[in-house]
mmCIF file of C-alpha atoms in Angstrom:
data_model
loop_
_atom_site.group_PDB
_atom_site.id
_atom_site.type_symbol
_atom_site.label_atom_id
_atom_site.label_comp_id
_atom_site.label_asym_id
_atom_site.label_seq_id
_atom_site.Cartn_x
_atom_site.Cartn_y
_atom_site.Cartn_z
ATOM 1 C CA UNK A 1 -12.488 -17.517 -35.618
ATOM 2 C CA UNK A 2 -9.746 -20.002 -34.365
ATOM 3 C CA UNK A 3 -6.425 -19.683 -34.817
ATOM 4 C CA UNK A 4 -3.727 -22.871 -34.352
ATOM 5 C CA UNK A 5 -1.360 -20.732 -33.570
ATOM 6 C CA UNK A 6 -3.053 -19.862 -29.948
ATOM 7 C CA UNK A 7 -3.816 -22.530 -27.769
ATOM 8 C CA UNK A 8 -6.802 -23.534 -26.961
ATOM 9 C CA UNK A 9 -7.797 -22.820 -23.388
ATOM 10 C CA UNK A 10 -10.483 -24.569 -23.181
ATOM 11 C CA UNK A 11 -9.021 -28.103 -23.799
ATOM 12 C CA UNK A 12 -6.853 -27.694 -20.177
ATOM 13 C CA UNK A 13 -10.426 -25.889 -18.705
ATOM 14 C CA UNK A 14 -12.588 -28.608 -17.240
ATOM 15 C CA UNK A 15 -11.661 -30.509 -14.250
ATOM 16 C CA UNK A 16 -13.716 -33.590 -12.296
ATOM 17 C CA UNK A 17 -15.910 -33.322 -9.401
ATOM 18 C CA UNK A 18 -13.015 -34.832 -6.911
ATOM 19 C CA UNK A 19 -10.769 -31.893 -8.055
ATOM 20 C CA UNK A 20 -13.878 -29.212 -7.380
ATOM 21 C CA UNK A 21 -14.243 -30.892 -4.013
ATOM 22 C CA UNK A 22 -10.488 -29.749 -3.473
ATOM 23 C CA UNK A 23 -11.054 -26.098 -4.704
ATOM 24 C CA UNK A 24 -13.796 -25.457 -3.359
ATOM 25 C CA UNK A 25 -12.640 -26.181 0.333
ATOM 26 C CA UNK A 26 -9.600 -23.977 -0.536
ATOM 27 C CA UNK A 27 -12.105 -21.531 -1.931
ATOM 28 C CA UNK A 28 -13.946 -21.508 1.954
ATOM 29 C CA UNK A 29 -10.879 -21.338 3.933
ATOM 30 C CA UNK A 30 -9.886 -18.496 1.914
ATOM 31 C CA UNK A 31 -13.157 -16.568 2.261
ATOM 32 C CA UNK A 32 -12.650 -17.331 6.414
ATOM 33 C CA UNK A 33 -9.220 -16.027 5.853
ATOM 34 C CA UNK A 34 -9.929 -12.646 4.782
ATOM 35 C CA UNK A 35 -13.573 -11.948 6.917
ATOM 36 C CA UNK A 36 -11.381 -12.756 10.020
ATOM 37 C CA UNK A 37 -8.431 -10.423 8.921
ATOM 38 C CA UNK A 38 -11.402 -7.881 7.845
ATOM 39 C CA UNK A 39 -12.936 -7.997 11.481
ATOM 40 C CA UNK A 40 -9.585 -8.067 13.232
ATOM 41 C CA UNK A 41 -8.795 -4.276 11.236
ATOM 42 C CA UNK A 42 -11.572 -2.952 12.208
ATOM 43 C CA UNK A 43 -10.853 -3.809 15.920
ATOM 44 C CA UNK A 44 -7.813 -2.749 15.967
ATOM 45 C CA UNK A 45 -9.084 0.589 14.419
ATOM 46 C CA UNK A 46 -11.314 1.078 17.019
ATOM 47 C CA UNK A 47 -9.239 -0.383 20.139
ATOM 48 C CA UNK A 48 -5.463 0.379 19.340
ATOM 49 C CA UNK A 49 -5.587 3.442 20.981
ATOM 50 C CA UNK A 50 -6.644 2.721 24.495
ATOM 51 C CA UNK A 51 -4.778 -0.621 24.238
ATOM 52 C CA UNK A 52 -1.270 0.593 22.620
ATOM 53 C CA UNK A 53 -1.560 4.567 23.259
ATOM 54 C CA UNK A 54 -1.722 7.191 20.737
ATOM 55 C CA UNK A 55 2.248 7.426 19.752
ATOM 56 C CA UNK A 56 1.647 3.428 18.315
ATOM 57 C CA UNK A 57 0.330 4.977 15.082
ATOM 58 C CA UNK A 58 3.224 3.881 12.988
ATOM 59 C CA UNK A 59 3.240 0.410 14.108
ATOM 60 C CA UNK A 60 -0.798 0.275 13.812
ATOM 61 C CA UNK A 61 -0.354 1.797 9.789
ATOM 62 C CA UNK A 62 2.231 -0.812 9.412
ATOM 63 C CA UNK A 63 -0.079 -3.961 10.833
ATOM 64 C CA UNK A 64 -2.703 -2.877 8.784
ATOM 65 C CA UNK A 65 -0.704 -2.200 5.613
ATOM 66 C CA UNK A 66 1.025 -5.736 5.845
ATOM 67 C CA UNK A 67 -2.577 -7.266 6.579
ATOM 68 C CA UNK A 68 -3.968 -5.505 3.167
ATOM 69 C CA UNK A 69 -0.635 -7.346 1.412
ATOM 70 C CA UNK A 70 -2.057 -10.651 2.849
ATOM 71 C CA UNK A 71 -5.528 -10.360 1.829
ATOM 72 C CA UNK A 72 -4.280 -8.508 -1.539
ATOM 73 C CA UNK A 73 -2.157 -11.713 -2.088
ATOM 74 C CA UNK A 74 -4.864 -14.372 -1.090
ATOM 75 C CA UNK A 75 -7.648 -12.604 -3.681
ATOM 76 C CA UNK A 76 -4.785 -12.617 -6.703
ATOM 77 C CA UNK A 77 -3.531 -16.143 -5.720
ATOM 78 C CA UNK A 78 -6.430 -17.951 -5.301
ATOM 79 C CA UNK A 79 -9.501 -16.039 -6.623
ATOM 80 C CA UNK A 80 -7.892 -14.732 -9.342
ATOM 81 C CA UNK A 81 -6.172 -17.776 -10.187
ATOM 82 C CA UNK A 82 -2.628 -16.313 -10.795
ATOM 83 C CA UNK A 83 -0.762 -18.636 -8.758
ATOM 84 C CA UNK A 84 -1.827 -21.662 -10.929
ATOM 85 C CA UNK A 85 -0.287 -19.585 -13.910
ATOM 86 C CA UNK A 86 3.279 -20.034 -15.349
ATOM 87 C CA UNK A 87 5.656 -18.853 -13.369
ATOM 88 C CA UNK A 88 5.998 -16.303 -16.177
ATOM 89 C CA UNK A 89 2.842 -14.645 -16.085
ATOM 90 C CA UNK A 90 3.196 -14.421 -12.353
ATOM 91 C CA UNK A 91 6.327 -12.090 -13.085
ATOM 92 C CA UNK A 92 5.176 -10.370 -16.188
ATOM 93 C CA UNK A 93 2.048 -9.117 -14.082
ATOM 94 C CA UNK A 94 3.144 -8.601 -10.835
ATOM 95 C CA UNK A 95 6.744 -7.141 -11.275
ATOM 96 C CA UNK A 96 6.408 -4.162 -13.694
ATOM 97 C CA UNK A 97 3.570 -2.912 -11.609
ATOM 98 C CA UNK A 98 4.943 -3.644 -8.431
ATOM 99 C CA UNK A 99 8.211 -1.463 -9.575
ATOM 100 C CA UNK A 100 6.231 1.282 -11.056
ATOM 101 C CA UNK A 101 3.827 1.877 -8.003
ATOM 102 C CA UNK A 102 6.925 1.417 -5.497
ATOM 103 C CA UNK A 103 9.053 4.574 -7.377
ATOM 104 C CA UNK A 104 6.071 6.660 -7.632
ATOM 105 C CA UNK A 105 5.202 6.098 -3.828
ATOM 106 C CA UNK A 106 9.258 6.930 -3.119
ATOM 107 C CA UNK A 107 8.943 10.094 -5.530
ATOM 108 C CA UNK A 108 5.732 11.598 -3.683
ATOM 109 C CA UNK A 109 6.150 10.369 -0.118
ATOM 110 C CA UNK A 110 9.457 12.396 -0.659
ATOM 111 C CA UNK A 111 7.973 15.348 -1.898
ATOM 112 C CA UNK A 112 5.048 15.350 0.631
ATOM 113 C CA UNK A 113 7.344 15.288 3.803
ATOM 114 C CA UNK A 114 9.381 18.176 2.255
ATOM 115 C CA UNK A 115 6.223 20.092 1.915
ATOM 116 C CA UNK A 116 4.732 19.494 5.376
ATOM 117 C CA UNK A 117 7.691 20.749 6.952
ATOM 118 C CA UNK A 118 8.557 24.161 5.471
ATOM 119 C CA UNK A 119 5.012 25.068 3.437
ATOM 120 C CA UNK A 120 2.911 26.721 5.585
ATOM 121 C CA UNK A 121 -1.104 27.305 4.939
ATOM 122 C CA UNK B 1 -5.976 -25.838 -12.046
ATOM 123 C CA UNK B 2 -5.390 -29.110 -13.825
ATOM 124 C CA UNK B 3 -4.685 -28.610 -17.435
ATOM 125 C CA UNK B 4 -2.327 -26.876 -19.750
ATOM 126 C CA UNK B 5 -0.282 -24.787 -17.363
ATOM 127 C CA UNK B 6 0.756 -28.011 -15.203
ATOM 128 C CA UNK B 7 2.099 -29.572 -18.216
ATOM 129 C CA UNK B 8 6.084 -29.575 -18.479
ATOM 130 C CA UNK B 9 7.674 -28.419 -21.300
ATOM 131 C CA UNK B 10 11.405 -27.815 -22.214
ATOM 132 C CA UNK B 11 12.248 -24.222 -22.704
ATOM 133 C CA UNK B 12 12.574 -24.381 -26.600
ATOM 134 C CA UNK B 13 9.207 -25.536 -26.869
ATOM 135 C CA UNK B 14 8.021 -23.293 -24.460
ATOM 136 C CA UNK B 15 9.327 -20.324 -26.050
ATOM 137 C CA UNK B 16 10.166 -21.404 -29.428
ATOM 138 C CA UNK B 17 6.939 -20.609 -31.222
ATOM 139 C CA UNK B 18 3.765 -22.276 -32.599
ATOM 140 C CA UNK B 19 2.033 -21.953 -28.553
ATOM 141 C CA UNK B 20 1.343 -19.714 -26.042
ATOM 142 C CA UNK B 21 4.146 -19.594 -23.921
ATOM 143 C CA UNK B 22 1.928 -18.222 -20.912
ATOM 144 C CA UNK B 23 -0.479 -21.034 -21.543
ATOM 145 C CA UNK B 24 -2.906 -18.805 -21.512
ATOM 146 C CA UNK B 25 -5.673 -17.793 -24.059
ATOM 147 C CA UNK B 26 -5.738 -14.544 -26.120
ATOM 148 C CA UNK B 27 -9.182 -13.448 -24.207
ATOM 149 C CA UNK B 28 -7.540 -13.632 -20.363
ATOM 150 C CA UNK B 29 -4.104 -12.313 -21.380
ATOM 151 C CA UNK B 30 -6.088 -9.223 -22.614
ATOM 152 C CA UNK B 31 -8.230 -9.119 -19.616
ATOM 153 C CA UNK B 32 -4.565 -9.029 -17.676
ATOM 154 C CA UNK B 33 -3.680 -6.105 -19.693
ATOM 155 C CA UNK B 34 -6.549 -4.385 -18.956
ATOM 156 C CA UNK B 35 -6.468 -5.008 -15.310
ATOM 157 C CA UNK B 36 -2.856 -3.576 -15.292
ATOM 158 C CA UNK B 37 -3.467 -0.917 -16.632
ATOM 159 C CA UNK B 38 -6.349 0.073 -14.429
ATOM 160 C CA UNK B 39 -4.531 -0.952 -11.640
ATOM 161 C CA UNK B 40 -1.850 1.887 -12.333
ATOM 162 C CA UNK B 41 -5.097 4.327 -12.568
ATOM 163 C CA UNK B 42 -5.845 3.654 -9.231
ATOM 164 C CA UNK B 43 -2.526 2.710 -8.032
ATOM 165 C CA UNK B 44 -1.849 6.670 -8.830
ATOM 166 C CA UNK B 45 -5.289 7.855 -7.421
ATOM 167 C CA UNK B 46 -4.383 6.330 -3.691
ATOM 168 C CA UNK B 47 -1.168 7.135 -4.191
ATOM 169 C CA UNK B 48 -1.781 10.833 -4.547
ATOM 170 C CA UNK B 49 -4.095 10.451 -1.743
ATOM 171 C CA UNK B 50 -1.047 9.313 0.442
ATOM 172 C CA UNK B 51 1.039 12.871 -1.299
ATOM 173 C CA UNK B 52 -2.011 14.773 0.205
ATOM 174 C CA UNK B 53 -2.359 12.819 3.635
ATOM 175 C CA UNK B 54 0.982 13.278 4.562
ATOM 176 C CA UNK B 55 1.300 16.891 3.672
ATOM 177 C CA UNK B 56 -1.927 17.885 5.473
ATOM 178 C CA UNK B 57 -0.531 15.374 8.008
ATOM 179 C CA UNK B 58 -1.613 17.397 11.497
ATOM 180 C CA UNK B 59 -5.499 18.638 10.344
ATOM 181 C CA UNK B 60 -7.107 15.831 7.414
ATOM 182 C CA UNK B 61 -9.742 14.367 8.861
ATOM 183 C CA UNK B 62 -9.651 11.239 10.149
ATOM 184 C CA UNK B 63 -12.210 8.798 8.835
ATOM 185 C CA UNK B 64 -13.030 6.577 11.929
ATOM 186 C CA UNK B 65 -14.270 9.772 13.148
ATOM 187 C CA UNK B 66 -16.218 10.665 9.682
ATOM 188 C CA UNK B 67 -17.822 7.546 9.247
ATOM 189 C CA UNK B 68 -19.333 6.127 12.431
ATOM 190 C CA UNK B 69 -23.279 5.616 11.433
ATOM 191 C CA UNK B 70 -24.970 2.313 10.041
ATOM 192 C CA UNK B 71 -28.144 2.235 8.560
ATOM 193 C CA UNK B 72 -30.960 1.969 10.275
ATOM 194 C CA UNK B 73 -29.633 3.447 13.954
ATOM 195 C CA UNK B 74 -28.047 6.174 15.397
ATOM 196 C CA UNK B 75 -25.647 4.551 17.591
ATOM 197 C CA UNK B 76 -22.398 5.444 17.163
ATOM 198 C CA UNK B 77 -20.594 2.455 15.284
ATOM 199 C CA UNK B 78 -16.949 3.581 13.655
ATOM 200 C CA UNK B 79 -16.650 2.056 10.077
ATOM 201 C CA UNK B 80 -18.706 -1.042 10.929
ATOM 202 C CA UNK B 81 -20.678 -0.570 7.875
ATOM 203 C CA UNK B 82 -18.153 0.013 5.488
ATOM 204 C CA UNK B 83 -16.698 -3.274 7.065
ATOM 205 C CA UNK B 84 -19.755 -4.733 6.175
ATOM 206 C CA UNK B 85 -19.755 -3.368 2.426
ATOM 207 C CA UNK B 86 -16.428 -4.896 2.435
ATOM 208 C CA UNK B 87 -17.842 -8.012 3.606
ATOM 209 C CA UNK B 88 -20.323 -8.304 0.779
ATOM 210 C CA UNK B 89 -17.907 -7.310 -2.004
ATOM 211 C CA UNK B 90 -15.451 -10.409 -0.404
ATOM 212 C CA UNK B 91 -18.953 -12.972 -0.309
ATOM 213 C CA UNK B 92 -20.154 -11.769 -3.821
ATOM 214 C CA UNK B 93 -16.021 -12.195 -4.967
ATOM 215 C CA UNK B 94 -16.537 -15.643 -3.310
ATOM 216 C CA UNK B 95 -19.803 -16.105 -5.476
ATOM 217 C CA UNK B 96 -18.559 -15.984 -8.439
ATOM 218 C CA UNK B 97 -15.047 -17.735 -7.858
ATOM 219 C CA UNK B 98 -17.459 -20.581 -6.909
ATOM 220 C CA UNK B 99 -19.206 -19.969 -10.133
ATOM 221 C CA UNK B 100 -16.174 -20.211 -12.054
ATOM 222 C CA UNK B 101 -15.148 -23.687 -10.326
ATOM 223 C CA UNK B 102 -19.260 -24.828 -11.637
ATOM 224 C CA UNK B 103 -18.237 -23.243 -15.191
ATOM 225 C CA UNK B 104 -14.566 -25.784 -14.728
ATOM 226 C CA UNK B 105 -17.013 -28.670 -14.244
ATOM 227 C CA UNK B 106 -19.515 -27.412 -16.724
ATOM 228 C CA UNK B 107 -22.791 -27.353 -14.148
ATOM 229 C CA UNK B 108 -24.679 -25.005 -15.786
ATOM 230 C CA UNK B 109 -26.918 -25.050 -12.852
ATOM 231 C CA UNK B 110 -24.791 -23.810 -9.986
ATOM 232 C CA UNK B 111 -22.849 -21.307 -12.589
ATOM 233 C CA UNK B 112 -26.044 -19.817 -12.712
ATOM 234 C CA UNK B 113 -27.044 -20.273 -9.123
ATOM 235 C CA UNK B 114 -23.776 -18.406 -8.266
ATOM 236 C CA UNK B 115 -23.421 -15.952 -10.529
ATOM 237 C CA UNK B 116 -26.977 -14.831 -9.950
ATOM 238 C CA UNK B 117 -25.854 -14.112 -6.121
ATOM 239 C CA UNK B 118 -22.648 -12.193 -7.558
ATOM 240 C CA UNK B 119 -24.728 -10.061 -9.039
ATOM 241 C CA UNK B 120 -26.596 -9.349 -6.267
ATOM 242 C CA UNK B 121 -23.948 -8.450 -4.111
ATOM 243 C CA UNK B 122 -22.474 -5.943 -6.263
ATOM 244 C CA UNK B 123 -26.499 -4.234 -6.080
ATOM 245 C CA UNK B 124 -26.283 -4.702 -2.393
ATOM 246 C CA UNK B 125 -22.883 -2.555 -2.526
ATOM 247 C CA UNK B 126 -23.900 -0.407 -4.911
ATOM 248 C CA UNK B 127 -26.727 0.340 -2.040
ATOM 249 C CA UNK B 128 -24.672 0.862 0.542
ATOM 250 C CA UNK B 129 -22.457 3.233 -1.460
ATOM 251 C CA UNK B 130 -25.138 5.402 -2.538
ATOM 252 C CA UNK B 131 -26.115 5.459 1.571
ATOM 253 C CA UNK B 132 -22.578 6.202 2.164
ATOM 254 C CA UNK B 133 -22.716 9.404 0.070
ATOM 255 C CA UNK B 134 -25.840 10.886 1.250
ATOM 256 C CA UNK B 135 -24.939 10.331 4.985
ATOM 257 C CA UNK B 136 -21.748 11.642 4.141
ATOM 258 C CA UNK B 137 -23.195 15.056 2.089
ATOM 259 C CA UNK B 138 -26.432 15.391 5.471
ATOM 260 C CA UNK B 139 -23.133 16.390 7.386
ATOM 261 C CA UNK B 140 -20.804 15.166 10.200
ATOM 262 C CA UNK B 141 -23.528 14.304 12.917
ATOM 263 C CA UNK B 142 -25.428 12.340 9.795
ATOM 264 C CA UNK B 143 -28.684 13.835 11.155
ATOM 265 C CA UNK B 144 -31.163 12.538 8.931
ATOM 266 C CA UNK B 145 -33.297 15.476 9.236
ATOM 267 C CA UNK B 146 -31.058 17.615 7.700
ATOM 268 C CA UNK B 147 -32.214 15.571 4.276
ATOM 269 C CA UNK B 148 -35.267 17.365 4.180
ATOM 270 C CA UNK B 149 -33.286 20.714 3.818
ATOM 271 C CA UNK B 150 -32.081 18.950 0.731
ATOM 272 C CA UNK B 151 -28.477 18.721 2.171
ATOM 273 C CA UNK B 152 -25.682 19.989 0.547
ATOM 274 C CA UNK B 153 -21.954 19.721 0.774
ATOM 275 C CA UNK B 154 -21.640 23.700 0.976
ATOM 276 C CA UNK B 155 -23.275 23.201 4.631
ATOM 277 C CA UNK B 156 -20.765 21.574 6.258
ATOM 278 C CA UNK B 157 -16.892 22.005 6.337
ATOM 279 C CA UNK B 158 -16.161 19.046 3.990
ATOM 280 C CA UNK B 159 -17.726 20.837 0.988
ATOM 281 C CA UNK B 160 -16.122 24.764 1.999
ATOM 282 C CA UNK B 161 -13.549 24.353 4.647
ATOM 283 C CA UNK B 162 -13.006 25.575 7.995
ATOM 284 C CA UNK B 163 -13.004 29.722 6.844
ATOM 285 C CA UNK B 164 -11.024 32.134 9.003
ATOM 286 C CA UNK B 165 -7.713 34.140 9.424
ATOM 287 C CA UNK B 166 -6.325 30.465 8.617
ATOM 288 C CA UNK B 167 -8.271 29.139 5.980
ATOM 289 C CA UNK B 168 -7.799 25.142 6.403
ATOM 290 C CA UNK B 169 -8.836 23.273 2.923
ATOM 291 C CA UNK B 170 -8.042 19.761 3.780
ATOM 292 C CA UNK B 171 -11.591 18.511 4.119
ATOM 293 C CA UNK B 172 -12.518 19.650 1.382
ATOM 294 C CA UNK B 173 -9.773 17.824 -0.141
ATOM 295 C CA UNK B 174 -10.780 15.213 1.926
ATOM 296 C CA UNK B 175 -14.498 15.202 0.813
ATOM 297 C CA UNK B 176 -13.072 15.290 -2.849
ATOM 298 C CA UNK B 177 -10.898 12.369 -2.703
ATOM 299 C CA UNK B 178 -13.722 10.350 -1.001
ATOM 300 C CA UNK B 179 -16.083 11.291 -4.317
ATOM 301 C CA UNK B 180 -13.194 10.453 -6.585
ATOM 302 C CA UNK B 181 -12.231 7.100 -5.549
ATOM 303 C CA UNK B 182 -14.889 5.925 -4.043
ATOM 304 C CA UNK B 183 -17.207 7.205 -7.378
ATOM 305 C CA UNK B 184 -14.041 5.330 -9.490
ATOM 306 C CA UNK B 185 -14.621 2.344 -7.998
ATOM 307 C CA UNK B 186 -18.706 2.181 -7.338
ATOM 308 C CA UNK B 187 -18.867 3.162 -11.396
ATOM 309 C CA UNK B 188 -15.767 -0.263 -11.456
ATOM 310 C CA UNK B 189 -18.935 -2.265 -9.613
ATOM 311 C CA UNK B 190 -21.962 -0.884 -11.648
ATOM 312 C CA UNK B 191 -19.899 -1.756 -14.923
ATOM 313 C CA UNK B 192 -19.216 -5.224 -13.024
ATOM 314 C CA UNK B 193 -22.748 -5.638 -12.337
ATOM 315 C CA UNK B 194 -24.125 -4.986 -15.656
ATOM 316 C CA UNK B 195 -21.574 -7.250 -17.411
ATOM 317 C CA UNK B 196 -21.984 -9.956 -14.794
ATOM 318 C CA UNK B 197 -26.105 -9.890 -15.936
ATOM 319 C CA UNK B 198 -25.099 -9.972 -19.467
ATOM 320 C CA UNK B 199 -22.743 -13.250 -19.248
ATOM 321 C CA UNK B 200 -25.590 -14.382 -16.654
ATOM 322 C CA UNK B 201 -27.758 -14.426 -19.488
ATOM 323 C CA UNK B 202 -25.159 -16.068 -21.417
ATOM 324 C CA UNK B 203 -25.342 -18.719 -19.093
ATOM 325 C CA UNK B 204 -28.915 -19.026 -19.050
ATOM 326 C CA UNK B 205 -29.844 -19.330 -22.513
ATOM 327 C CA UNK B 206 -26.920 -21.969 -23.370
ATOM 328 C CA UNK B 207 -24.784 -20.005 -24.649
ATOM 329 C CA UNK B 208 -21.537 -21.438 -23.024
ATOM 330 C CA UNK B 209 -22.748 -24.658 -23.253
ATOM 331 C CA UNK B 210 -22.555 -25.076 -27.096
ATOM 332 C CA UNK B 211 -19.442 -22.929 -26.958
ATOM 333 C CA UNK B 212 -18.053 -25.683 -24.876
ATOM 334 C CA UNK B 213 -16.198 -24.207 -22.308
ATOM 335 C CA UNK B 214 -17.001 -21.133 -19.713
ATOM 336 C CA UNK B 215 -13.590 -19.172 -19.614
ATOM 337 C CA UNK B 216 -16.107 -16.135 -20.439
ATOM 338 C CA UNK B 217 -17.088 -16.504 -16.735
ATOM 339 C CA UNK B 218 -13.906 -16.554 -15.490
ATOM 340 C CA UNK B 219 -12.621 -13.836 -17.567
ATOM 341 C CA UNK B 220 -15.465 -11.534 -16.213
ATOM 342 C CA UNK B 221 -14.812 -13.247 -12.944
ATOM 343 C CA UNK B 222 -11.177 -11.685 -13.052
ATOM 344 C CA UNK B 223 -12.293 -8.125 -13.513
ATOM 345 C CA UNK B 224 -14.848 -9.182 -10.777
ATOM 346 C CA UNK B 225 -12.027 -10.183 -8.130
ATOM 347 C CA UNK B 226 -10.054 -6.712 -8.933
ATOM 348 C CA UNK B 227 -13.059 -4.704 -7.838
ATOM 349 C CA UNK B 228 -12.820 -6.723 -4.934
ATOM 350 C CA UNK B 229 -9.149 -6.383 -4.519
ATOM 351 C CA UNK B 230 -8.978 -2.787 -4.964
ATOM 352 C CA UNK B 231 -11.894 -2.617 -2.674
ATOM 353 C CA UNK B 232 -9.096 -3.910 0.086
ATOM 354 C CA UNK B 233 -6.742 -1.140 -0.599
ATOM 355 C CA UNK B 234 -9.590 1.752 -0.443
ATOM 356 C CA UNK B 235 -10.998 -0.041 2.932
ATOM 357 C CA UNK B 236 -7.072 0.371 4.405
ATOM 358 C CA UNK B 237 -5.761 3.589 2.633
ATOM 359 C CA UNK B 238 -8.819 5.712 2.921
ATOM 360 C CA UNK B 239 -10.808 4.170 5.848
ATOM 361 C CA UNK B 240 -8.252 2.735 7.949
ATOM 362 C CA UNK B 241 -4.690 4.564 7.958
#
């Protein structure tokens, strides 16, 4: 069933072997990208505490929660193609979700530190 | 990409009707949809993990001290092997986005090449998941030889506790959010796998070719790459912090 009203993806789809040259080297860097991150978190996992001392915990959740951003950002960029969307669809996807998650982590990080200091088990 | 979304267009006809003003098609603006939406489901499982972790802040378990076995030894190797797992769900995403780029150039040899190793991968993690489990249910020390006692949860303290004047429940909570997302997410991949052998198929018999185009790959591929992606946030939010 096709519909003129809807565009036809498949006419912009296709793209020459130059161009696949291009992607595909972006494709390998990115895979390099995130096994190197991967092995670096699970060094510091296992090191940061006779390097850095046990009272760096906060800085260590920090690293690794900015490195999960970056490889978070690299799979829906590249892999998932979003960054060669409209700028549009970047926003429609990204921002309501990114809002939603961010007030719900506010509302219960909130509510958890209230209960680990005064409930008592 | 080359194609329709590089092309300029002023705002009116952009917006004004008679096109997609995403430039996308109706299949992978659906396939968004969906992915939102079960992005919130497990946006809200790990963040009610968080809630748990830091209200139980001074006794849950810590998992570099949980999971420290690998297959086939008994040395003592903290999360190496669900590094690994997370390796092979990045190579098999890396599969198929390769596939994808053969499906752009319509080489119905090397989509099938590729997506034939995607689908491997996700068996290979599949695997290593079901490995995970059992090691996890034979107990802290992992001692295989507990397995022939047919191994239980009950047995150790993730599946009743540690019991006393002070009753602490947190690994059991622990234990339960480990089934929960982890089982979420390995059912994500076994769902993955079966549709990637179905569009494999596809892809074998010629099916894409007389369509004309392969944007069924790559709209599979994009459920495929969030199964790797939320992968990421379970390796951090349950492994690593």
């Amino acid at each position: 069933m096709l519909r003129d009203d809807i565009i036809e993806y498949s006419l912009g789809v296709t793209h020459s072997e130059e161009a696949g040259k291009k992607i595909r080297k972006k494709i390998f860097f990115v895979t390099a990208l995130l096994s190197i991150v991967t092995v670096v978190e699970v060094l510091i996992g296992v090191y940061w505490k006779s390097i850095l001392g046990p009272d760096s915990w906060d800085l260590i959740k920090a690293i690794f929660i900015a490195l999960t951003v970056v490889k978070a950002g690299y799979i829906v960029m590249v892999f998932m193609h979003l960054g060669d969307e409209r700028k549009m669809m970047k926003y429609f996807i990204l921002l309501p979700y990114a809002i939603f998650i961010l007030y719900l982590l506010f509302l219960l990080f909130t509510e958890a530190t209230f209960l680990s200091e005064n409930l008592t088990w | 990409m080359a194609g329709e979304v590089t092309k300029e267009y002023d705002q009116k006809t952009l917006w004004g009707g008679g096109r997609s003003p995403f430039s996308v098609s109706y299949g992978k603006m659906m396939m968004w949809f969906f992915l939102i939406s079960d992005a919130l489901t497990f946006g809200g499982l790990l963040a009610s993990l968080g809630f748990m972790k830091h209200q139980y802040v001074d006794v849950w378990p810590i998992s570099e001290e949980v999971f420290t076995h690998f297959p086939f030894t008994h040395a003592h190797l903290p999360l190496l092997y669900v590094a690994v797992m997370t390796f092979i769900l990045i190579v098999s995403s890396v599969t198929m986005v390769l596939a994808v780029e053969a499906g752009h150039r319509m080489d119905r040899k090397n989509v099938t090449f590729w997506l034939f190793w995607t689908v491997i991968g996700g068996a290979i993690f599949l695997g290593s998941q079901a490995w995970e489990w059992s090691t996890f249910i034979a107990g802290p020390d992992g001692d295989i030889s507990t397995w022939a006692d047919n191994a239980t949860l009950t047995q150790n303290f993730y599946g009743r506790g540690f019991t006393g004047d002070n009753p602490i429940l947190a690994p059991v909570q622990y234990s339960q959010f480990f089934f929960f997302v982890t089982g979420f997410h390995g059912t994500h991949v076994l769902s993955g796998v079966v549709i990637n052998l179905i569009i494999l198929l596809g892809v074998v018999s010629g099916k894409y070719e007389k369509v004309g185009h392969y944007e069924m790959v790559e709209k599979v591929g994009l459920y495929w790459h969030f199964i790797d992606l939320v992968w990421v946030f379970v390796f951090t939010f349950y492994y690593l912090v």
